[in-house]
PDB file of C-alpha atoms and ligand atoms in Angstrom:
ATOM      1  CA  UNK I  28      98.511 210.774  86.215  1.00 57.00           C
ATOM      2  CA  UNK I  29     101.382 211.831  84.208  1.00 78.00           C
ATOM      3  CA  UNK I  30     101.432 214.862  81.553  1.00 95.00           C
ATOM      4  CA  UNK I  31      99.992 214.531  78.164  1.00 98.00           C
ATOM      5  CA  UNK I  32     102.569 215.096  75.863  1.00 98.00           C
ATOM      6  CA  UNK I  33     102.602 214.946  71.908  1.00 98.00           C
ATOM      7  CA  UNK I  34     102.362 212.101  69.615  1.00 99.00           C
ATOM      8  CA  UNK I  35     105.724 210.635  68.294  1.00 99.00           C
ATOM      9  CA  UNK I  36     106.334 210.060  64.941  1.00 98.00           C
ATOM     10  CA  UNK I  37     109.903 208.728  63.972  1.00 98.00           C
ATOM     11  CA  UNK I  38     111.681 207.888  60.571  1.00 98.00           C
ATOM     12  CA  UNK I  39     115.461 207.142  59.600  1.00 98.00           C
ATOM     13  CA  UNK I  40     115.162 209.987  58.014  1.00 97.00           C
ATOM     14  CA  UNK I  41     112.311 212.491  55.357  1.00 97.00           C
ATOM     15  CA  UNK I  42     110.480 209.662  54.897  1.00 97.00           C
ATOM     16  CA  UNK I  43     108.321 209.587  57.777  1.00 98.00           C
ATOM     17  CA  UNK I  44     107.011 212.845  56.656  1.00 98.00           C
ATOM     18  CA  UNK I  45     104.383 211.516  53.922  1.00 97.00           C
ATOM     19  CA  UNK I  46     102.957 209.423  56.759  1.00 98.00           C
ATOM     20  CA  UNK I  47     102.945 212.098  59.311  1.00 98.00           C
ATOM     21  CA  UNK I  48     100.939 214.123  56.963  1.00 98.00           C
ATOM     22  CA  UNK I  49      98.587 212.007  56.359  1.00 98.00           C
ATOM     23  CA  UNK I  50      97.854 211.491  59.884  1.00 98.00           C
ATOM     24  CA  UNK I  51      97.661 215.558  60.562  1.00 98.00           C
ATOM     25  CA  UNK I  52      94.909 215.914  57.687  1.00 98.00           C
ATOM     26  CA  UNK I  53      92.946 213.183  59.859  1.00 98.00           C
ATOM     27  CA  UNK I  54      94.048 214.141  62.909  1.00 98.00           C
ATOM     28  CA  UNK I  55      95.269 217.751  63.178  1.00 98.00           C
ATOM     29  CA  UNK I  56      94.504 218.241  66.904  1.00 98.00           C
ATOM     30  CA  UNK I  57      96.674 216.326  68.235  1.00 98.00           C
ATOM     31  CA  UNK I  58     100.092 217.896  69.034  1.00 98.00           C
ATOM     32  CA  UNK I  59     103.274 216.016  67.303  1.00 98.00           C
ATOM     33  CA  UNK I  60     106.939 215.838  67.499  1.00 98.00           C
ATOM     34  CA  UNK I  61     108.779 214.172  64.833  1.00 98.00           C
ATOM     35  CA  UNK I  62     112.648 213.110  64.709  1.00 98.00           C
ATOM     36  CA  UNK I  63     114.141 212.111  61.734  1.00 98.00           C
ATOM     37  CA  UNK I  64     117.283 210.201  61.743  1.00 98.00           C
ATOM     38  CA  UNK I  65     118.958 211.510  58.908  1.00 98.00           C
ATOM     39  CA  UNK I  66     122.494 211.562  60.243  1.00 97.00           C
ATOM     40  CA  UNK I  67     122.195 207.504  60.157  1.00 97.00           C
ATOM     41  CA  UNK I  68     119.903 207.069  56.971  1.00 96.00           C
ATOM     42  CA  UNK I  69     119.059 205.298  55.063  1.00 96.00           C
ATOM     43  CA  UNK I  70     117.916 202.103  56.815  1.00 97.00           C
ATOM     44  CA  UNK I  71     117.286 200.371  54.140  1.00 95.00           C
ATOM     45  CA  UNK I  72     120.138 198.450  53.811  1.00 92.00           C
ATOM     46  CA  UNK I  73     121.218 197.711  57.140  1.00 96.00           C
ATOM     47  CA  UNK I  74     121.143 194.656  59.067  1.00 96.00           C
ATOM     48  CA  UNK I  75     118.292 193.808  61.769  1.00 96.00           C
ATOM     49  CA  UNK I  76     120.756 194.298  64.656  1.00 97.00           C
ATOM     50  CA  UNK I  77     121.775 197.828  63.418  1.00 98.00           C
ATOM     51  CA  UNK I  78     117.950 199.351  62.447  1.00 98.00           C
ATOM     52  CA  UNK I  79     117.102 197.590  65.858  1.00 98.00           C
ATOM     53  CA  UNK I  80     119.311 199.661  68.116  1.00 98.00           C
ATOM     54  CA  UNK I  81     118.727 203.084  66.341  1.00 98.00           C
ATOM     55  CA  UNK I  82     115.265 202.527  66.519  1.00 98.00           C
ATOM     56  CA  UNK I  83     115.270 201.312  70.174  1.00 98.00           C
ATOM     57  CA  UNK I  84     117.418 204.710  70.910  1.00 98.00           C
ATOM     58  CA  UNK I  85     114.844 206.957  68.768  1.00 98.00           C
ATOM     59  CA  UNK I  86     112.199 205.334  71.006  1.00 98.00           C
ATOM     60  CA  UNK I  87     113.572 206.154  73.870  1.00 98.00           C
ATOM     61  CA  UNK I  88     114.475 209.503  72.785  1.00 98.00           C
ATOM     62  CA  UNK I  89     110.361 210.204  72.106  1.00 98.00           C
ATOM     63  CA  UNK I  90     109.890 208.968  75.302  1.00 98.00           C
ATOM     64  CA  UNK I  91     112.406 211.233  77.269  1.00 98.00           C
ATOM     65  CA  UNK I  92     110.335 214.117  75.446  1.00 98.00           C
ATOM     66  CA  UNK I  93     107.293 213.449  76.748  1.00 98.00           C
ATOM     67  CA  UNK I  94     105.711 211.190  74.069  1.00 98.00           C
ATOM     68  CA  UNK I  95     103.601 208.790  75.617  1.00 98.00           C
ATOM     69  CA  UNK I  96     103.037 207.058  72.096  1.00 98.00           C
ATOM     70  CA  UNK I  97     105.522 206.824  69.259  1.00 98.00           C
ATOM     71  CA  UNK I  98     104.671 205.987  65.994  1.00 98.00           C
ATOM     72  CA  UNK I  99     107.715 204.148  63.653  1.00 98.00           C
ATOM     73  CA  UNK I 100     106.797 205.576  60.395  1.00 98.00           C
ATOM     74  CA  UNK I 101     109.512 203.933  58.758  1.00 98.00           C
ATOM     75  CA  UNK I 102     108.591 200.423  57.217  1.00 97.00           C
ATOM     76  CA  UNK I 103     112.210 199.078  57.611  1.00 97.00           C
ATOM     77  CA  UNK I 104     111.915 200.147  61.520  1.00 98.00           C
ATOM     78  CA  UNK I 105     109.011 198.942  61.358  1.00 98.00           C
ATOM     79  CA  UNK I 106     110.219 195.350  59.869  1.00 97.00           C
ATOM     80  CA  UNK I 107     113.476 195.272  62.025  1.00 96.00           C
ATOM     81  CA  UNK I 108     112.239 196.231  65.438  1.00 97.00           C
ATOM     82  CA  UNK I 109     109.154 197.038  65.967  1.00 98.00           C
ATOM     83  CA  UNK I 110     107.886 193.621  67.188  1.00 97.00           C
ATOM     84  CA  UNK I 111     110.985 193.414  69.440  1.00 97.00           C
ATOM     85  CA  UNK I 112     110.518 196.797  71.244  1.00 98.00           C
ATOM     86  CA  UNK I 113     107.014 196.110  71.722  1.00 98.00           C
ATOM     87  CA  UNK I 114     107.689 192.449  73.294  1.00 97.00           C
ATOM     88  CA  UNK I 115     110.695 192.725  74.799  1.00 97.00           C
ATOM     89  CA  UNK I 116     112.117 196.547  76.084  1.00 98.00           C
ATOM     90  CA  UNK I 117     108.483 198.086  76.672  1.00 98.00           C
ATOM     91  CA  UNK I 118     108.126 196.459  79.728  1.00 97.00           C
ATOM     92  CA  UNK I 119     111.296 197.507  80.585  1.00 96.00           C
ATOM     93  CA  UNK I 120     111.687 200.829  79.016  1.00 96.00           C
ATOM     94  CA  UNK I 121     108.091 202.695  80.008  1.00 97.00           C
ATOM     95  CA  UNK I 122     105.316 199.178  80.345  1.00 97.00           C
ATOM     96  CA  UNK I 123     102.666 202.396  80.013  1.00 97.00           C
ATOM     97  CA  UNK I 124     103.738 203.694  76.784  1.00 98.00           C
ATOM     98  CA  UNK I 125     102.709 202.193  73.212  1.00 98.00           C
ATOM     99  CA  UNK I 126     104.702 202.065  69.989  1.00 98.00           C
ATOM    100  CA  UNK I 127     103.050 201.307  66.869  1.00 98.00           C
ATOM    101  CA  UNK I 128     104.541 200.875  63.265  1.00 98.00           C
ATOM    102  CA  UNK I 129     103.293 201.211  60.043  1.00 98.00           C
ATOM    103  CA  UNK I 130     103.211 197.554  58.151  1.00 98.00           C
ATOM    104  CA  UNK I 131     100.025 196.250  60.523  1.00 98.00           C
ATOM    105  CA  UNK I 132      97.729 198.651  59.749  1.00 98.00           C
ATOM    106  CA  UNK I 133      97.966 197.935  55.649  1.00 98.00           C
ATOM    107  CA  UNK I 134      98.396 194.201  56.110  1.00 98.00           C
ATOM    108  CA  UNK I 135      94.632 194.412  58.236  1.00 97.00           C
ATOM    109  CA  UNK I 136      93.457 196.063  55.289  1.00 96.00           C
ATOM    110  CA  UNK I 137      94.819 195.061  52.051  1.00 98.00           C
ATOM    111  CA  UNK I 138      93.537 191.292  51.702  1.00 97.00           C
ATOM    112  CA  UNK I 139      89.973 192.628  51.155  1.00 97.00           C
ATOM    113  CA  UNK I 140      91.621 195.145  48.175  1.00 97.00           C
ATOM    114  CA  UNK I 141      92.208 192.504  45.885  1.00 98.00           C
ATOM    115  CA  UNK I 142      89.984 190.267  43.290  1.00 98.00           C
ATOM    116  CA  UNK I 143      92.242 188.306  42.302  1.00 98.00           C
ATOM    117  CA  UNK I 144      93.886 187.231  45.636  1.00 98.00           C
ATOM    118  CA  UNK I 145      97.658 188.445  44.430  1.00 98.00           C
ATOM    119  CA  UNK I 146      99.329 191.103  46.172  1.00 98.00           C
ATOM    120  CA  UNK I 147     102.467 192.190  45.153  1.00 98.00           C
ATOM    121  CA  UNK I 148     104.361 194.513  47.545  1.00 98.00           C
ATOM    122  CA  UNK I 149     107.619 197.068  46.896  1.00 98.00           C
ATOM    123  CA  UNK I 150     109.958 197.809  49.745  1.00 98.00           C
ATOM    124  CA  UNK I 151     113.314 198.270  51.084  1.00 97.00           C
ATOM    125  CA  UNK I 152     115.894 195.636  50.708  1.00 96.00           C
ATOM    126  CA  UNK I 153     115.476 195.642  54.634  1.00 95.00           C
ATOM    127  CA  UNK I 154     111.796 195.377  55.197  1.00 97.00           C
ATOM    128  CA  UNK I 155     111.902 192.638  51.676  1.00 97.00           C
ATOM    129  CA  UNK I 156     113.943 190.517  53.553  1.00 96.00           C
ATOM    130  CA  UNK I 157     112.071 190.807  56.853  1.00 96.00           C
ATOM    131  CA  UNK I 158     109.288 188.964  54.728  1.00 97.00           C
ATOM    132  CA  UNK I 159     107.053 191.143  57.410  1.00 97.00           C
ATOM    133  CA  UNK I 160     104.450 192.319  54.860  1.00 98.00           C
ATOM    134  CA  UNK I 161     103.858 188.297  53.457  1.00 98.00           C
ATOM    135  CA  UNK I 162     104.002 187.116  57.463  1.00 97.00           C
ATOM    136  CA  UNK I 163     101.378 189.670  58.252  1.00 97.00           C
ATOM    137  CA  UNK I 164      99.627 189.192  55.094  1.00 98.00           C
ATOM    138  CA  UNK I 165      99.315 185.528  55.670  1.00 97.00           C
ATOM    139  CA  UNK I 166      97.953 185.963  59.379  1.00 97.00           C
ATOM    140  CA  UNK I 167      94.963 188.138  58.616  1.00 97.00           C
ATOM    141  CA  UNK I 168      94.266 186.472  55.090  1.00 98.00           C
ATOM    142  CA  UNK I 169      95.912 183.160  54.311  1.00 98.00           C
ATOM    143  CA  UNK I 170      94.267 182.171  50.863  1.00 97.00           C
ATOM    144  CA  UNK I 171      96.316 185.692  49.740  1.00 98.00           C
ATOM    145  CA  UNK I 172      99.507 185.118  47.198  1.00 98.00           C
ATOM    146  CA  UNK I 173     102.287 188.008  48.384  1.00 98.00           C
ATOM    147  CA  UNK I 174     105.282 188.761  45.712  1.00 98.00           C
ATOM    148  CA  UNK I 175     107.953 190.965  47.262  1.00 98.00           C
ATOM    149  CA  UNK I 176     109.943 193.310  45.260  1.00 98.00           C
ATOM    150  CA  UNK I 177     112.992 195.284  46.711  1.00 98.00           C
ATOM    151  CA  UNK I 178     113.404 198.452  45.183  1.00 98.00           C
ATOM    152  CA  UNK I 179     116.593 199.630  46.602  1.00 95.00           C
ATOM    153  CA  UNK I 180     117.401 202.710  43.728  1.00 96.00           C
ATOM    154  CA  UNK I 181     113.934 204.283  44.719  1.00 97.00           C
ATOM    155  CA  UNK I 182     114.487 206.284  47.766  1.00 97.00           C
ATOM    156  CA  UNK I 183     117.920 207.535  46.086  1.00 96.00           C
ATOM    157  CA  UNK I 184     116.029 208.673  43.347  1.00 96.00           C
ATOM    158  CA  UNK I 185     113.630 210.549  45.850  1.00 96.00           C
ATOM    159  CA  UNK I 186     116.312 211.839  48.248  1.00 93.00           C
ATOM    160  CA  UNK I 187     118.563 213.291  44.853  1.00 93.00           C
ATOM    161  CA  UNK I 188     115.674 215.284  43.084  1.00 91.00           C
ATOM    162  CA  UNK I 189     115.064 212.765  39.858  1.00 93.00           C
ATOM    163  CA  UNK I 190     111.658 211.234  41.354  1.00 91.00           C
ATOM    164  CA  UNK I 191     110.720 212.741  38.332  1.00 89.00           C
ATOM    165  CA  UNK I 192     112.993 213.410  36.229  1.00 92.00           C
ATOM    166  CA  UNK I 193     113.494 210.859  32.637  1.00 92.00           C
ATOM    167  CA  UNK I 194     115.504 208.694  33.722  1.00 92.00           C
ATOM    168  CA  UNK I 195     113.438 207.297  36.878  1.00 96.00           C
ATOM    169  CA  UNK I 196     111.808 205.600  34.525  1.00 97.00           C
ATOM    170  CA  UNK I 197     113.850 203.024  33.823  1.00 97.00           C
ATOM    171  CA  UNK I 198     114.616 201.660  37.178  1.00 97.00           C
ATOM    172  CA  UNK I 199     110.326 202.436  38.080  1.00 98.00           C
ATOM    173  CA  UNK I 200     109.909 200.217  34.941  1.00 98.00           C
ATOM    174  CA  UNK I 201     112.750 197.664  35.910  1.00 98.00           C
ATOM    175  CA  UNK I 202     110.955 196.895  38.950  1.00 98.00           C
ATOM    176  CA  UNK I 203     107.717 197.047  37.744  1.00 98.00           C
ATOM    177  CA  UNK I 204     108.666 194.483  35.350  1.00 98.00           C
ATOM    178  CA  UNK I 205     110.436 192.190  37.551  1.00 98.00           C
ATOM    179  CA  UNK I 206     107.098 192.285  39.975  1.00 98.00           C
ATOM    180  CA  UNK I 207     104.636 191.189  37.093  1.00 98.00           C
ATOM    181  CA  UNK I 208     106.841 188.566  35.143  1.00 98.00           C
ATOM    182  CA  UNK I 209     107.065 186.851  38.764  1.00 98.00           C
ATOM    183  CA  UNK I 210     103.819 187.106  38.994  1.00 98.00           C
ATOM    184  CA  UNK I 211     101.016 188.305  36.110  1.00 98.00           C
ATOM    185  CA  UNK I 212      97.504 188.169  38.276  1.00 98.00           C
ATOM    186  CA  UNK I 213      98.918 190.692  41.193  1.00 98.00           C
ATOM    187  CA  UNK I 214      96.112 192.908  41.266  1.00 98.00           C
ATOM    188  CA  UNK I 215      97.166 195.167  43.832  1.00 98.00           C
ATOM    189  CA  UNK I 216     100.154 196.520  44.926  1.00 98.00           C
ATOM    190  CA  UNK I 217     101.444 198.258  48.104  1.00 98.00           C
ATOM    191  CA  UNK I 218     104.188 200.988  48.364  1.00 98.00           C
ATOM    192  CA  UNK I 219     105.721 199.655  51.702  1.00 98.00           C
ATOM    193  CA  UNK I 220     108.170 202.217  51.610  1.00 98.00           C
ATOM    194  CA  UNK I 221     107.356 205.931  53.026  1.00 96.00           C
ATOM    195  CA  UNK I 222     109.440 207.222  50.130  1.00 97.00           C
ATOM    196  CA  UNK I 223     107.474 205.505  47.241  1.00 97.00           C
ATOM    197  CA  UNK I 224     104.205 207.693  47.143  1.00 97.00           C
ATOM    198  CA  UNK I 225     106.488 210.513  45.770  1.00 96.00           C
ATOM    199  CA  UNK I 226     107.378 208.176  42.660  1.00 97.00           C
ATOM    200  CA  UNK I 227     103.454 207.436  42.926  1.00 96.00           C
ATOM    201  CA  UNK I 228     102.723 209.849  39.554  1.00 95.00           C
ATOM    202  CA  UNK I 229     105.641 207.258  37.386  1.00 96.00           C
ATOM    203  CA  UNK I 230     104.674 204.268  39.041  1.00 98.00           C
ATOM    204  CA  UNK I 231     100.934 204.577  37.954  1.00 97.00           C
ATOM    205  CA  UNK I 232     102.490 205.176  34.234  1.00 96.00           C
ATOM    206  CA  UNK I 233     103.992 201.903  34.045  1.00 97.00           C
ATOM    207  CA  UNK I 234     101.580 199.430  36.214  1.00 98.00           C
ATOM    208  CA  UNK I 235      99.162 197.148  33.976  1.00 97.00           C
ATOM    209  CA  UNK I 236      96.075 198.849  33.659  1.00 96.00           C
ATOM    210  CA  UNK I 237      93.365 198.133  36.044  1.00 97.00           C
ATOM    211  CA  UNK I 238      96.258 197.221  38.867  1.00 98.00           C
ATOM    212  CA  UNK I 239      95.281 199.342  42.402  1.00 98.00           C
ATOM    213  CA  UNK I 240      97.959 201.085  43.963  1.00 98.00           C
ATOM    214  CA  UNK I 241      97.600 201.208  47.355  1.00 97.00           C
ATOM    215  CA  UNK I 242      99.737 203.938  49.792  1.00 92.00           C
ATOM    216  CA  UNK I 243     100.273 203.741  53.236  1.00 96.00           C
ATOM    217  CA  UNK I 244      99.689 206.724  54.848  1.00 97.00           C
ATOM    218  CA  UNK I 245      95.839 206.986  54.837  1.00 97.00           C
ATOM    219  CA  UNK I 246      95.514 203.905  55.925  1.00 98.00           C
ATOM    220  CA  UNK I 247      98.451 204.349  58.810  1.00 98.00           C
ATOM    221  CA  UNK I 248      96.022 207.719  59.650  1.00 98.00           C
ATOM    222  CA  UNK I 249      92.817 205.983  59.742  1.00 98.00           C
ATOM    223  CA  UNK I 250      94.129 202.766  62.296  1.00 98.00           C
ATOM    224  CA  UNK I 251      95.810 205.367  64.334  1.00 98.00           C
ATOM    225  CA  UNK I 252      92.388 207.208  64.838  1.00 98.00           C
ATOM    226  CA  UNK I 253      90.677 203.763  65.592  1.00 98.00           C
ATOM    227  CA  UNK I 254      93.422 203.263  68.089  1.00 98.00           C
ATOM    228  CA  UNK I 255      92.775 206.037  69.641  1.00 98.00           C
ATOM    229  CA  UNK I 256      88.930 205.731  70.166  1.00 98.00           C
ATOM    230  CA  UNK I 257      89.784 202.639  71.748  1.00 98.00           C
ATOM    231  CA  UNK I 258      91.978 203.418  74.409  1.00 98.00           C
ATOM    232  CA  UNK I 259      90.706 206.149  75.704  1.00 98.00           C
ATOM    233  CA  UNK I 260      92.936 206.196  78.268  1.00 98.00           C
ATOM    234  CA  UNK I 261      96.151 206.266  75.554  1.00 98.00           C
ATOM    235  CA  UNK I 262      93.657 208.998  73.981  1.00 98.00           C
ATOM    236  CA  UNK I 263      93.835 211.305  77.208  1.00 98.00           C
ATOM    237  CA  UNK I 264      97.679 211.163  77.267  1.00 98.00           C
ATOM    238  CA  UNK I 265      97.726 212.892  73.884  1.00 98.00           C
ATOM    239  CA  UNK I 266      97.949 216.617  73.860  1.00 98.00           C
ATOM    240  CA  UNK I 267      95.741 218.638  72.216  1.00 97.00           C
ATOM    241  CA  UNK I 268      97.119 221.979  70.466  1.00 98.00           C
ATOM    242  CA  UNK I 269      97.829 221.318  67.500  1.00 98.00           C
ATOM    243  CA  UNK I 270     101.107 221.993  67.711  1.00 98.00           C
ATOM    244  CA  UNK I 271     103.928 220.376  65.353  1.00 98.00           C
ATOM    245  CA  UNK I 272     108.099 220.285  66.331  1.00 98.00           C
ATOM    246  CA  UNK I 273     110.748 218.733  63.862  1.00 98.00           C
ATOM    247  CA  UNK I 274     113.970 217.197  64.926  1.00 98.00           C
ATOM    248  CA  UNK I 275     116.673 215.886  63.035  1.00 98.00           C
ATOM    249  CA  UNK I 276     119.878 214.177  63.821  1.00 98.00           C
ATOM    250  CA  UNK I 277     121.580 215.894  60.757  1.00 98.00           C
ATOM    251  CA  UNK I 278     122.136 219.586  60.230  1.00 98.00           C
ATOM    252  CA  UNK I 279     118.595 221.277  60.367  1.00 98.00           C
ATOM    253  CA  UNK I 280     119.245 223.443  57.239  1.00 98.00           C
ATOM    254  CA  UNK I 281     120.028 220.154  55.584  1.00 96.00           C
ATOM    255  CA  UNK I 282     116.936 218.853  57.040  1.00 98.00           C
ATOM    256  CA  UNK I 283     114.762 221.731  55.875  1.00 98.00           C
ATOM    257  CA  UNK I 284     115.814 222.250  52.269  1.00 96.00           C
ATOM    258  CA  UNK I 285     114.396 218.379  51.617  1.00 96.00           C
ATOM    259  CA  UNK I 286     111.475 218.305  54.668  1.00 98.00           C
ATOM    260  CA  UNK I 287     109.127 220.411  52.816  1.00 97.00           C
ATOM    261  CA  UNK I 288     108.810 218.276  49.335  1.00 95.00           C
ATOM    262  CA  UNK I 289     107.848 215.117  52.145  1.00 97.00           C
ATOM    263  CA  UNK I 290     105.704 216.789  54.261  1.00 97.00           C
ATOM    264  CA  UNK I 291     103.786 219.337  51.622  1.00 96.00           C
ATOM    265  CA  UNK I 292     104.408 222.146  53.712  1.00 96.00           C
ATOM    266  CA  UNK I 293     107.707 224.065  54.988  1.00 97.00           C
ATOM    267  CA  UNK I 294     109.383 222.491  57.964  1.00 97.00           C
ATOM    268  CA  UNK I 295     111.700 224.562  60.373  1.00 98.00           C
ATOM    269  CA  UNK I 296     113.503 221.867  62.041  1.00 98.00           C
ATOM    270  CA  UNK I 297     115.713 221.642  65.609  1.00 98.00           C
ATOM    271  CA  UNK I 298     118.987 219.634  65.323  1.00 98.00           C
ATOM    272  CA  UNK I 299     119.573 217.103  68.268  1.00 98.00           C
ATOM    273  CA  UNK I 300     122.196 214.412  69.276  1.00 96.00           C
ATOM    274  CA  UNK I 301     122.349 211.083  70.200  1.00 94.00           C
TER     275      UNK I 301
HETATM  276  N1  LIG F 411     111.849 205.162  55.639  1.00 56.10           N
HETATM  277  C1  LIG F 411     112.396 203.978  55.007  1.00 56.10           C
HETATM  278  C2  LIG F 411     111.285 202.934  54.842  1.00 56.10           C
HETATM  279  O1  LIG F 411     110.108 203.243  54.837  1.00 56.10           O
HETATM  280  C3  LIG F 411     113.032 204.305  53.684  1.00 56.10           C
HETATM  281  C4  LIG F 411     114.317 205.081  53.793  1.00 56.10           C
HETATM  282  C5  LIG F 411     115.468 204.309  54.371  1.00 56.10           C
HETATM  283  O2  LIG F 411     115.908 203.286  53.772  1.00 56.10           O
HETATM  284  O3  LIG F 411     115.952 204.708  55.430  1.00 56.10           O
HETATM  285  O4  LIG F 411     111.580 201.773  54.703  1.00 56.10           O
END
């Protein structure tokens, strides 16, 4: 049997982070090595071919470092890729190994969240366009009405410092807007972007009253740990210290002076290269 080795937990770039803490608070035993892609963020924007093959590379990257299980924390990886890595270059790459993303686990979940039976979603231009969160949405509960809004100024306004600063309001608000004249009975409303829960403080300013916000990363945490208990034999090939290691394709300085405001805690990072 084959070294256990940590869990992998990939993101173009900080975002990744929010999720990755969420799933140490649940899970901190478990020993984890993140990579950020900074150097080639953000994905937002980019086409399905492009967030395909950096993905594809990150995974095998993981892999190469022992990871026996990668996570894509990253909802436009997740979108763009995910489905082919697991259907196509698995079986190819390491037919042992798992990768899971980040859109399932919420999509499982968030039919039963609303009253009203409207959903609306923000995201990436990318993972918008994917239409992944209304494909999934419709699989697990069909009578469910998804409305998409991209919110492409958001994870600037993150990655620059103004998440909370005046004038993030009016593009929060913009979007807010456009989401609710499109469709006035959305009840609940998903941040499908691993940036968004650090705009979470604005966005609950300006959503109608009574509207339930729902983040990710809990929920990524909790479906991980159900994973987990069953496959036991994915469960074994985890390591167990505790341990946590950082990567980044950019400079780690330039890594570390943003990682911390993500993750909640300082992060010392190691620089590495494609
Ligand atoms: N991590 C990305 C996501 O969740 C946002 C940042 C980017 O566009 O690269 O979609």
């Amino acid at each position: 049997m084959s070294t256990a080795g940590p869990i992998g937990v990939f993101d173009s770039g900080f975002g990744g982070l929010t999720v990755l803490k969420e799933i140490e608070r649940l899970l901190p035993e478990y020993d984890y090595l993140y990579l950020g892609d900074n150097a080639r963020s953000p994905y937002g924007s980019r086409s399905f071919e492009t967030v395909y093959g950096y993905a594809l590379e990150a995974v095998a990257w993981l892999f190469d470092r022992g990871c026996h299980l990668a996570i894509l924390a990253c909802n436009t990886a997740s979108a763009k890729a995910l489905r082919s890595i697991q259907q196509k270059d698995l079986a190819r790459m390491a037919p042992e190994k798992r990768v899971l993303g980040v859109i399932r686990p919420v999509t499982e979940t968030v039919g039963a969240m609303s009253g009203s039976g409207h959903i609306g979603i923000f995201g990436t231009t990318g993972t918008v366009d994917s239409r992944s969160y209304m494909i999934e949405i419709e699989r697990y509960f069909p009578q469910v009405q998804v409305t998409q809004e991209a919110c492409p100024i958001w994870v600037p306004l993150v990655e620059t410092g103004e998440a909370v600063s005046e004038g993030a309001d009016f593009f929060i608000r913009q979007h807010i807007d456009r989401l609710f004249n499109a469709d006035p009975l959305i009840d609940t409303v998903v941040l499908g972007c691993t940036h968004y829960p650090l705009l979470e403080t604005k966005i609950m300013q300006y959503l109608p009253s009574g509207v339930r916000l729902v983040s990710q990363g809990a929920i990524v945490a909790r479906s991980l740990q159900d994973y987990l208990e069953r496959h036991p034999e994915m469960e074994k090939r985890c390591s167990h210290d505790g341990t946590r290691r950082f990567f980044t394709s950019e400079k780690a300085p330039v890594f570390d002076r943003l990682a911390g405001f993500f993750h909640g805690t300082d992060v010392s990072s190691c620089e590495m290269h494609w």
